[in-house]
CSV table of C-alpha atoms in Angstrom, one decimal:
chain,number,residue,atom,x,y,z
F,59,UNK,CA,6.1,-48.2,-60.6
F,60,UNK,CA,2.7,-47.6,-62.1
F,61,UNK,CA,-0.2,-49.7,-60.8
F,62,UNK,CA,-2.6,-49.0,-63.7
F,63,UNK,CA,-2.9,-50.2,-67.3
F,64,UNK,CA,-1.2,-48.0,-69.9
F,65,UNK,CA,-0.9,-48.0,-73.7
F,66,UNK,CA,1.7,-46.7,-76.1
F,67,UNK,CA,1.3,-43.1,-77.3
F,68,UNK,CA,0.9,-43.5,-81.1
F,69,UNK,CA,1.6,-39.8,-81.7
F,70,UNK,CA,5.2,-40.0,-80.6
F,71,UNK,CA,8.2,-41.3,-82.6
F,72,UNK,CA,9.3,-43.6,-79.8
F,73,UNK,CA,8.9,-47.3,-79.6
F,74,UNK,CA,7.8,-47.7,-76.0
F,75,UNK,CA,5.4,-46.1,-73.6
F,76,UNK,CA,5.1,-42.3,-74.1
F,77,UNK,CA,3.6,-40.4,-71.3
F,78,UNK,CA,4.2,-36.8,-70.3
F,79,UNK,CA,2.4,-33.8,-69.0
F,80,UNK,CA,2.5,-32.0,-72.3
F,81,UNK,CA,3.6,-34.1,-75.4
F,82,UNK,CA,2.9,-31.4,-78.0
F,83,UNK,CA,6.5,-30.2,-77.4
F,84,UNK,CA,9.0,-32.5,-75.8
F,85,UNK,CA,12.7,-32.8,-75.5
F,86,UNK,CA,14.4,-36.1,-76.2
F,87,UNK,CA,14.7,-38.6,-73.4
F,88,UNK,CA,16.8,-41.8,-73.1
F,89,UNK,CA,20.4,-42.7,-73.2
F,90,UNK,CA,22.1,-44.3,-76.2
F,91,UNK,CA,25.0,-46.3,-74.9
F,92,UNK,CA,27.1,-47.7,-77.8
F,93,UNK,CA,26.1,-51.2,-78.6
F,94,UNK,CA,28.6,-53.9,-79.3
F,95,UNK,CA,28.5,-57.7,-79.2
F,96,UNK,CA,29.6,-59.3,-76.0
F,97,UNK,CA,32.3,-61.9,-76.8
F,98,UNK,CA,30.9,-65.3,-76.0
F,99,UNK,CA,27.5,-64.1,-75.0
F,100,UNK,CA,24.5,-63.8,-77.2
F,101,UNK,CA,21.6,-61.8,-75.9
F,102,UNK,CA,18.9,-64.1,-77.2
F,103,UNK,CA,15.6,-62.6,-76.3
F,104,UNK,CA,15.5,-58.8,-76.5
F,105,UNK,CA,11.8,-58.5,-76.9
F,106,UNK,CA,10.0,-55.3,-76.1
F,107,UNK,CA,9.4,-53.5,-72.9
F,108,UNK,CA,6.0,-54.4,-71.3
F,109,UNK,CA,3.7,-52.2,-69.4
F,110,UNK,CA,4.6,-51.0,-65.9
F,111,UNK,CA,4.3,-53.4,-63.0
F,112,UNK,CA,5.0,-56.3,-65.4
F,113,UNK,CA,8.4,-57.7,-66.0
F,114,UNK,CA,10.2,-55.7,-68.7
F,115,UNK,CA,11.5,-58.6,-70.8
F,116,UNK,CA,14.7,-58.7,-72.8
F,117,UNK,CA,18.0,-60.4,-72.0
F,118,UNK,CA,17.5,-58.5,-68.8
F,119,UNK,CA,14.3,-58.8,-66.8
F,120,UNK,CA,13.7,-55.6,-65.0
F,121,UNK,CA,11.1,-54.4,-62.5
F,122,UNK,CA,10.4,-50.8,-61.5
F,123,UNK,CA,9.2,-49.5,-58.2
F,124,UNK,CA,9.0,-46.4,-56.0
F,125,UNK,CA,10.4,-45.7,-52.6
F,126,UNK,CA,7.8,-45.8,-49.7
F,127,UNK,CA,8.7,-42.3,-48.6
F,128,UNK,CA,8.8,-38.9,-50.3
F,129,UNK,CA,12.4,-39.1,-51.4
F,130,UNK,CA,11.7,-38.9,-55.2
F,131,UNK,CA,13.4,-42.2,-55.9
F,132,UNK,CA,12.6,-45.0,-58.3
F,133,UNK,CA,14.3,-48.4,-58.2
F,134,UNK,CA,15.1,-50.8,-60.9
F,135,UNK,CA,15.8,-54.5,-60.1
F,136,UNK,CA,17.4,-56.4,-63.0
F,137,UNK,CA,18.0,-60.1,-63.4
F,138,UNK,CA,19.6,-61.8,-66.4
F,139,UNK,CA,18.3,-64.9,-68.2
F,140,UNK,CA,17.9,-66.6,-71.6
F,141,UNK,CA,21.7,-67.0,-72.0
F,142,UNK,CA,22.9,-68.5,-75.3
F,143,UNK,CA,26.7,-69.1,-75.1
F,144,UNK,CA,28.8,-69.4,-78.2
F,145,UNK,CA,32.5,-70.2,-78.7
F,146,UNK,CA,34.9,-70.5,-75.8
F,147,UNK,CA,33.4,-68.9,-72.7
F,148,UNK,CA,35.1,-68.2,-69.4
F,149,UNK,CA,33.5,-67.5,-66.2
F,150,UNK,CA,34.3,-63.8,-66.2
F,151,UNK,CA,32.6,-60.9,-64.7
F,152,UNK,CA,29.4,-59.5,-66.1
F,153,UNK,CA,28.1,-56.1,-65.1
F,154,UNK,CA,24.7,-54.5,-65.3
F,155,UNK,CA,24.7,-50.7,-65.5
F,156,UNK,CA,22.0,-48.1,-65.5
F,157,UNK,CA,22.5,-44.6,-66.9
F,158,UNK,CA,20.1,-41.6,-66.8
F,159,UNK,CA,19.7,-38.5,-69.0
F,160,UNK,CA,18.0,-35.2,-68.3
F,161,UNK,CA,15.3,-33.3,-70.2
F,162,UNK,CA,14.9,-30.1,-72.1
F,163,UNK,CA,11.6,-29.1,-73.6
F,164,UNK,CA,9.2,-26.1,-74.0
F,165,UNK,CA,7.8,-26.7,-70.5
F,166,UNK,CA,11.2,-26.7,-68.7
F,167,UNK,CA,14.3,-28.7,-68.2
F,168,UNK,CA,16.2,-30.7,-65.6
F,169,UNK,CA,19.7,-32.2,-65.3
F,170,UNK,CA,20.2,-35.9,-65.5
F,171,UNK,CA,18.9,-38.0,-62.6
F,172,UNK,CA,21.4,-39.5,-60.2
F,173,UNK,CA,22.0,-43.3,-60.2
F,174,UNK,CA,23.2,-45.4,-57.3
F,175,UNK,CA,23.7,-49.2,-57.4
F,176,UNK,CA,24.2,-52.1,-55.0
F,177,UNK,CA,27.7,-53.4,-54.2
F,178,UNK,CA,27.2,-57.0,-55.7
F,179,UNK,CA,27.5,-55.7,-59.2
F,180,UNK,CA,29.5,-56.8,-61.3
F,181,UNK,CA,29.6,-60.5,-60.6
F,182,UNK,CA,30.6,-63.7,-62.3
F,183,UNK,CA,28.6,-65.1,-65.3
F,184,UNK,CA,27.9,-68.4,-63.5
F,185,UNK,CA,26.3,-66.6,-60.6
F,186,UNK,CA,24.0,-64.6,-62.9
F,187,UNK,CA,23.0,-67.9,-64.5
F,188,UNK,CA,22.7,-70.2,-61.5
F,189,UNK,CA,21.3,-68.0,-58.8
F,190,UNK,CA,18.5,-65.5,-58.3
F,191,UNK,CA,21.1,-62.7,-58.2
F,192,UNK,CA,19.8,-59.2,-59.2
F,193,UNK,CA,21.3,-55.8,-59.7
F,194,UNK,CA,19.5,-52.9,-57.9
F,195,UNK,CA,19.7,-49.3,-59.1
F,196,UNK,CA,18.2,-46.2,-57.6
F,197,UNK,CA,17.3,-43.4,-59.9
F,198,UNK,CA,16.7,-40.1,-58.0
F,199,UNK,CA,16.6,-36.3,-58.3
F,200,UNK,CA,16.1,-33.7,-55.6
F,201,UNK,CA,13.0,-31.6,-55.5
F,202,UNK,CA,15.1,-28.5,-55.9
F,203,UNK,CA,16.4,-29.8,-59.3
F,204,UNK,CA,12.9,-30.3,-60.7
F,205,UNK,CA,11.1,-27.6,-62.7
F,206,UNK,CA,7.7,-26.0,-62.7
F,207,UNK,CA,5.0,-25.9,-60.0
F,208,UNK,CA,5.1,-29.7,-59.6
F,209,UNK,CA,8.9,-29.8,-59.5
F,210,UNK,CA,9.0,-32.2,-62.4
F,211,UNK,CA,12.1,-34.3,-63.2
F,212,UNK,CA,12.0,-36.3,-66.5
F,213,UNK,CA,14.9,-38.7,-67.0
F,214,UNK,CA,15.6,-41.3,-69.7
F,215,UNK,CA,16.8,-44.5,-68.2
F,216,UNK,CA,18.9,-47.1,-70.1
F,217,UNK,CA,19.9,-50.5,-68.8
F,218,UNK,CA,23.1,-52.0,-70.3
F,219,UNK,CA,25.4,-55.0,-69.8
F,220,UNK,CA,29.1,-55.6,-70.4
F,221,UNK,CA,31.8,-58.2,-69.6
F,222,UNK,CA,35.4,-57.5,-68.8
F,223,UNK,CA,36.5,-57.2,-72.4
F,224,UNK,CA,33.5,-55.9,-74.3
F,225,UNK,CA,31.6,-52.7,-74.6
F,226,UNK,CA,28.3,-51.7,-73.0
F,227,UNK,CA,25.3,-53.1,-74.8
F,228,UNK,CA,22.0,-51.4,-74.1
F,229,UNK,CA,19.2,-54.0,-73.5
F,230,UNK,CA,16.4,-51.7,-72.5
F,231,UNK,CA,15.4,-48.0,-72.5
F,232,UNK,CA,12.6,-46.3,-70.8
F,233,UNK,CA,11.8,-43.0,-69.0
F,234,UNK,CA,10.6,-41.8,-65.7
F,235,UNK,CA,8.9,-38.7,-64.5
F,236,UNK,CA,9.3,-37.7,-60.8
F,237,UNK,CA,6.9,-35.1,-59.3
F,238,UNK,CA,6.2,-33.4,-56.0
F,239,UNK,CA,2.7,-32.3,-56.8
F,240,UNK,CA,1.0,-31.0,-53.6
F,241,UNK,CA,-2.6,-31.6,-54.8
F,242,UNK,CA,-2.3,-35.4,-55.1
F,243,UNK,CA,-3.1,-37.4,-51.9
F,244,UNK,CA,-0.5,-39.7,-50.4
F,245,UNK,CA,3.3,-39.5,-50.8
F,246,UNK,CA,4.4,-36.3,-52.5
F,247,UNK,CA,7.7,-37.3,-54.2
F,248,UNK,CA,6.9,-40.2,-56.5
F,249,UNK,CA,7.8,-41.5,-59.9
F,250,UNK,CA,5.9,-43.0,-62.9
F,251,UNK,CA,7.1,-44.3,-66.3
F,252,UNK,CA,6.5,-41.3,-68.5
F,253,UNK,CA,6.4,-43.0,-71.9
F,254,UNK,CA,2.8,-44.3,-71.6
F,255,UNK,CA,-0.7,-42.9,-71.8
F,256,UNK,CA,-2.3,-44.1,-68.6
F,257,UNK,CA,-5.8,-45.8,-68.7
F,258,UNK,CA,-8.6,-45.4,-66.2
F,259,UNK,CA,-10.8,-48.5,-66.1
F,260,UNK,CA,-14.4,-49.0,-65.0
F,261,UNK,CA,-16.5,-52.1,-65.1
F,262,UNK,CA,-20.1,-52.4,-66.2
F,263,UNK,CA,-20.6,-55.2,-63.7
F,264,UNK,CA,-19.2,-53.5,-60.6
F,265,UNK,CA,-22.0,-53.4,-58.0
F,266,UNK,CA,-20.8,-50.0,-56.7
F,267,UNK,CA,-20.5,-48.0,-59.9
F,268,UNK,CA,-21.4,-50.3,-62.8
F,269,UNK,CA,-24.1,-47.8,-63.9
F,270,UNK,CA,-21.4,-45.3,-64.7
F,271,UNK,CA,-19.4,-47.9,-66.6
F,272,UNK,CA,-22.5,-48.6,-68.7
F,273,UNK,CA,-23.0,-44.9,-69.4
F,274,UNK,CA,-19.4,-44.4,-70.5
F,275,UNK,CA,-19.5,-47.5,-72.6
F,276,UNK,CA,-22.6,-46.2,-74.5
F,277,UNK,CA,-21.1,-42.8,-74.8
F,278,UNK,CA,-17.9,-44.2,-76.4
F,279,UNK,CA,-19.5,-46.8,-78.6
F,280,UNK,CA,-22.9,-45.4,-79.5
F,281,UNK,CA,-22.8,-41.6,-78.9
F,282,UNK,CA,-25.9,-41.0,-81.1
F,283,UNK,CA,-27.9,-42.8,-78.5
F,284,UNK,CA,-26.9,-40.4,-75.7
F,285,UNK,CA,-28.2,-37.0,-74.5
F,286,UNK,CA,-28.1,-34.3,-75.6
F,287,UNK,CA,-29.1,-35.5,-79.1
F,288,UNK,CA,-26.5,-34.1,-81.5
F,289,UNK,CA,-26.0,-35.4,-85.1
F,290,UNK,CA,-22.5,-36.7,-85.7
F,291,UNK,CA,-21.5,-36.5,-82.1
F,292,UNK,CA,-18.1,-38.0,-81.4
F,293,UNK,CA,-17.2,-38.5,-77.8
F,294,UNK,CA,-13.4,-38.8,-76.9
F,295,UNK,CA,-11.6,-40.8,-74.3
F,296,UNK,CA,-11.6,-44.4,-75.6
F,297,UNK,CA,-8.4,-46.0,-76.9
F,298,UNK,CA,-10.2,-46.8,-80.2
F,299,UNK,CA,-11.0,-43.1,-80.7
F,300,UNK,CA,-7.3,-42.2,-80.3
F,301,UNK,CA,-8.6,-39.0,-78.6
F,302,UNK,CA,-7.4,-38.7,-75.0
F,303,UNK,CA,-8.9,-36.8,-72.1
F,304,UNK,CA,-6.7,-34.4,-70.2
F,305,UNK,CA,-7.0,-33.7,-66.5
F,306,UNK,CA,-8.3,-30.3,-65.3
F,307,UNK,CA,-7.2,-29.4,-61.8
F,308,UNK,CA,-9.5,-26.5,-61.1
F,309,UNK,CA,-7.2,-24.9,-58.5
F,310,UNK,CA,-4.3,-24.6,-60.9
F,311,UNK,CA,-5.2,-21.1,-62.1
F,312,UNK,CA,-8.1,-18.8,-63.0
F,313,UNK,CA,-8.4,-20.4,-66.5
F,314,UNK,CA,-8.8,-23.9,-65.0
F,315,UNK,CA,-11.3,-22.7,-62.4
F,316,UNK,CA,-13.3,-21.0,-65.2
F,317,UNK,CA,-13.3,-24.1,-67.4
F,318,UNK,CA,-14.5,-26.2,-64.5
F,319,UNK,CA,-17.4,-23.9,-64.0
F,320,UNK,CA,-18.2,-24.0,-67.7
F,321,UNK,CA,-18.3,-27.8,-67.5
F,322,UNK,CA,-20.7,-27.8,-64.6
F,323,UNK,CA,-23.0,-25.2,-66.2
F,324,UNK,CA,-23.1,-26.9,-69.5
F,325,UNK,CA,-23.8,-30.2,-67.8
F,326,UNK,CA,-26.7,-28.8,-65.8
F,327,UNK,CA,-28.2,-27.2,-68.9
F,328,UNK,CA,-28.1,-30.5,-70.7
F,329,UNK,CA,-29.5,-32.4,-67.7
F,330,UNK,CA,-32.5,-30.1,-67.1
F,331,UNK,CA,-34.8,-31.3,-70.0
F,332,UNK,CA,-34.2,-35.0,-69.2
F,333,UNK,CA,-34.7,-34.8,-65.4
F,334,UNK,CA,-37.0,-37.6,-64.2
F,335,UNK,CA,-39.9,-36.9,-61.9
F,336,UNK,CA,-39.5,-37.8,-59.2
F,337,UNK,CA,-35.7,-37.6,-59.2
F,338,UNK,CA,-35.0,-38.2,-55.5
F,339,UNK,CA,-31.8,-40.3,-55.0
F,340,UNK,CA,-30.6,-39.6,-58.6
F,341,UNK,CA,-27.6,-37.7,-59.9
F,342,UNK,CA,-26.9,-36.5,-63.4
F,343,UNK,CA,-23.7,-38.1,-64.6
F,344,UNK,CA,-21.6,-36.6,-67.3
F,345,UNK,CA,-18.9,-38.0,-69.6
F,346,UNK,CA,-16.3,-36.8,-70.4
F,347,UNK,CA,-15.7,-36.0,-66.7
F,348,UNK,CA,-16.1,-32.5,-65.4
F,349,UNK,CA,-12.6,-32.8,-64.2
F,350,UNK,CA,-11.2,-32.8,-67.7
F,351,UNK,CA,-10.7,-30.2,-70.4
F,352,UNK,CA,-12.9,-32.2,-72.7
F,353,UNK,CA,-16.0,-31.8,-70.4
F,354,UNK,CA,-19.4,-30.4,-71.4
F,355,UNK,CA,-18.2,-26.8,-71.2
F,356,UNK,CA,-15.8,-27.2,-74.1
F,357,UNK,CA,-18.6,-26.2,-76.4
F,358,UNK,CA,-18.3,-28.8,-79.1
F,359,UNK,CA,-21.3,-30.8,-77.7
F,360,UNK,CA,-19.3,-34.0,-77.7
F,361,UNK,CA,-20.5,-35.2,-74.3
F,362,UNK,CA,-23.2,-37.3,-72.7
F,363,UNK,CA,-25.4,-36.9,-69.6
F,364,UNK,CA,-27.5,-39.5,-67.9
F,365,UNK,CA,-29.5,-39.6,-64.7
F,366,UNK,CA,-28.6,-42.6,-62.4
F,367,UNK,CA,-28.5,-43.7,-58.8
F,368,UNK,CA,-26.6,-41.1,-56.8
F,369,UNK,CA,-24.5,-43.6,-54.8
F,370,UNK,CA,-23.3,-45.2,-58.1
F,371,UNK,CA,-22.3,-41.9,-59.5
F,372,UNK,CA,-20.5,-40.8,-56.4
F,373,UNK,CA,-18.7,-44.1,-56.0
F,374,UNK,CA,-17.4,-43.7,-59.6
F,375,UNK,CA,-16.3,-40.1,-58.8
F,376,UNK,CA,-14.4,-41.3,-55.7
F,377,UNK,CA,-12.7,-44.0,-57.8
F,378,UNK,CA,-11.6,-41.5,-60.4
F,379,UNK,CA,-10.2,-39.1,-57.7
F,380,UNK,CA,-8.2,-41.9,-56.1
F,381,UNK,CA,-6.9,-43.0,-59.5
F,382,UNK,CA,-5.7,-39.4,-60.2
F,383,UNK,CA,-3.6,-39.6,-57.0
F,384,UNK,CA,-2.4,-43.2,-57.2
F,385,UNK,CA,-1.4,-42.9,-60.9
F,386,UNK,CA,0.1,-39.5,-60.5
F,387,UNK,CA,-2.2,-37.8,-63.0
F,388,UNK,CA,-1.2,-34.2,-63.0
F,389,UNK,CA,-2.9,-31.1,-64.4
F,390,UNK,CA,-3.2,-31.5,-68.2
F,391,UNK,CA,-1.9,-35.1,-68.1
F,392,UNK,CA,-3.6,-37.0,-70.9
F,393,UNK,CA,-5.3,-40.4,-70.3
F,394,UNK,CA,-7.8,-42.9,-71.8
F,395,UNK,CA,-10.8,-44.5,-70.2
F,396,UNK,CA,-11.6,-48.1,-70.9
F,397,UNK,CA,-14.8,-50.1,-69.9
F,398,UNK,CA,-14.8,-53.7,-69.1
């Protein structure tokens, strides 16, 4: 569902993967299905949910994905493994279910997402154990049921199992956010796991934009060595800093456009005294990015500028723009930047 690396949001009282457009005020997400022991079946390896695009490991192994079109649908494919059978066990039916909740918060609200599943579910225990059988569930919500300019739908998603005589046991919980943001390139109606803080990654050894990676690495790890020279400068954006960046989409409104202009003006002011001579073929790179609310125009002087090869700088900018779209980074979405 999400192609990039992501990290848990340590500011939220949830165990796994917080991510949302505005986490200062949020409604609760998730579904709490009553848990009860399945007679004859011990869920041996609950584990913790891993990052998106990796197998989410518990007694159920689940993968998330998105539909190839703009139909605002996410799918969950679940298989069962690590069975530990106790007592007298019959080859009865075992079902996998997915439930979805809605969202209510200061930014808006939406009703619960709809869930559809494939017809093979439930099936016998022996078939879950001895075949590659999976349960497929689609979690969807119409654009008209989303809220705000981006038609957001936030839904908690819970995966549960039960046999013919037991109660539902929840084995995994997560959340998704569906959007129809018009300013992201590619498909419009897409979904991401919304309980993570996404991470943009650059490499210092990339031949196309490694100079930008080196600049950001220095800004994050040794800000005192960067320009402008400011005592006690603390530049945000790294995971270690626990201070995220937040996307600034300048066409959102007048305030966003004004802040983007402030970022550009403050960057240019800081670049002027360090401009090399000659400077042909060079750009002045800034970090945090001009497309964030934490850019140079914020006024706290916690930023860095550095002249570098123009093609390197522009390659890095294109990479960031593509990541915004591919990872569904909306206006004011928070994220980290990590350097390899």
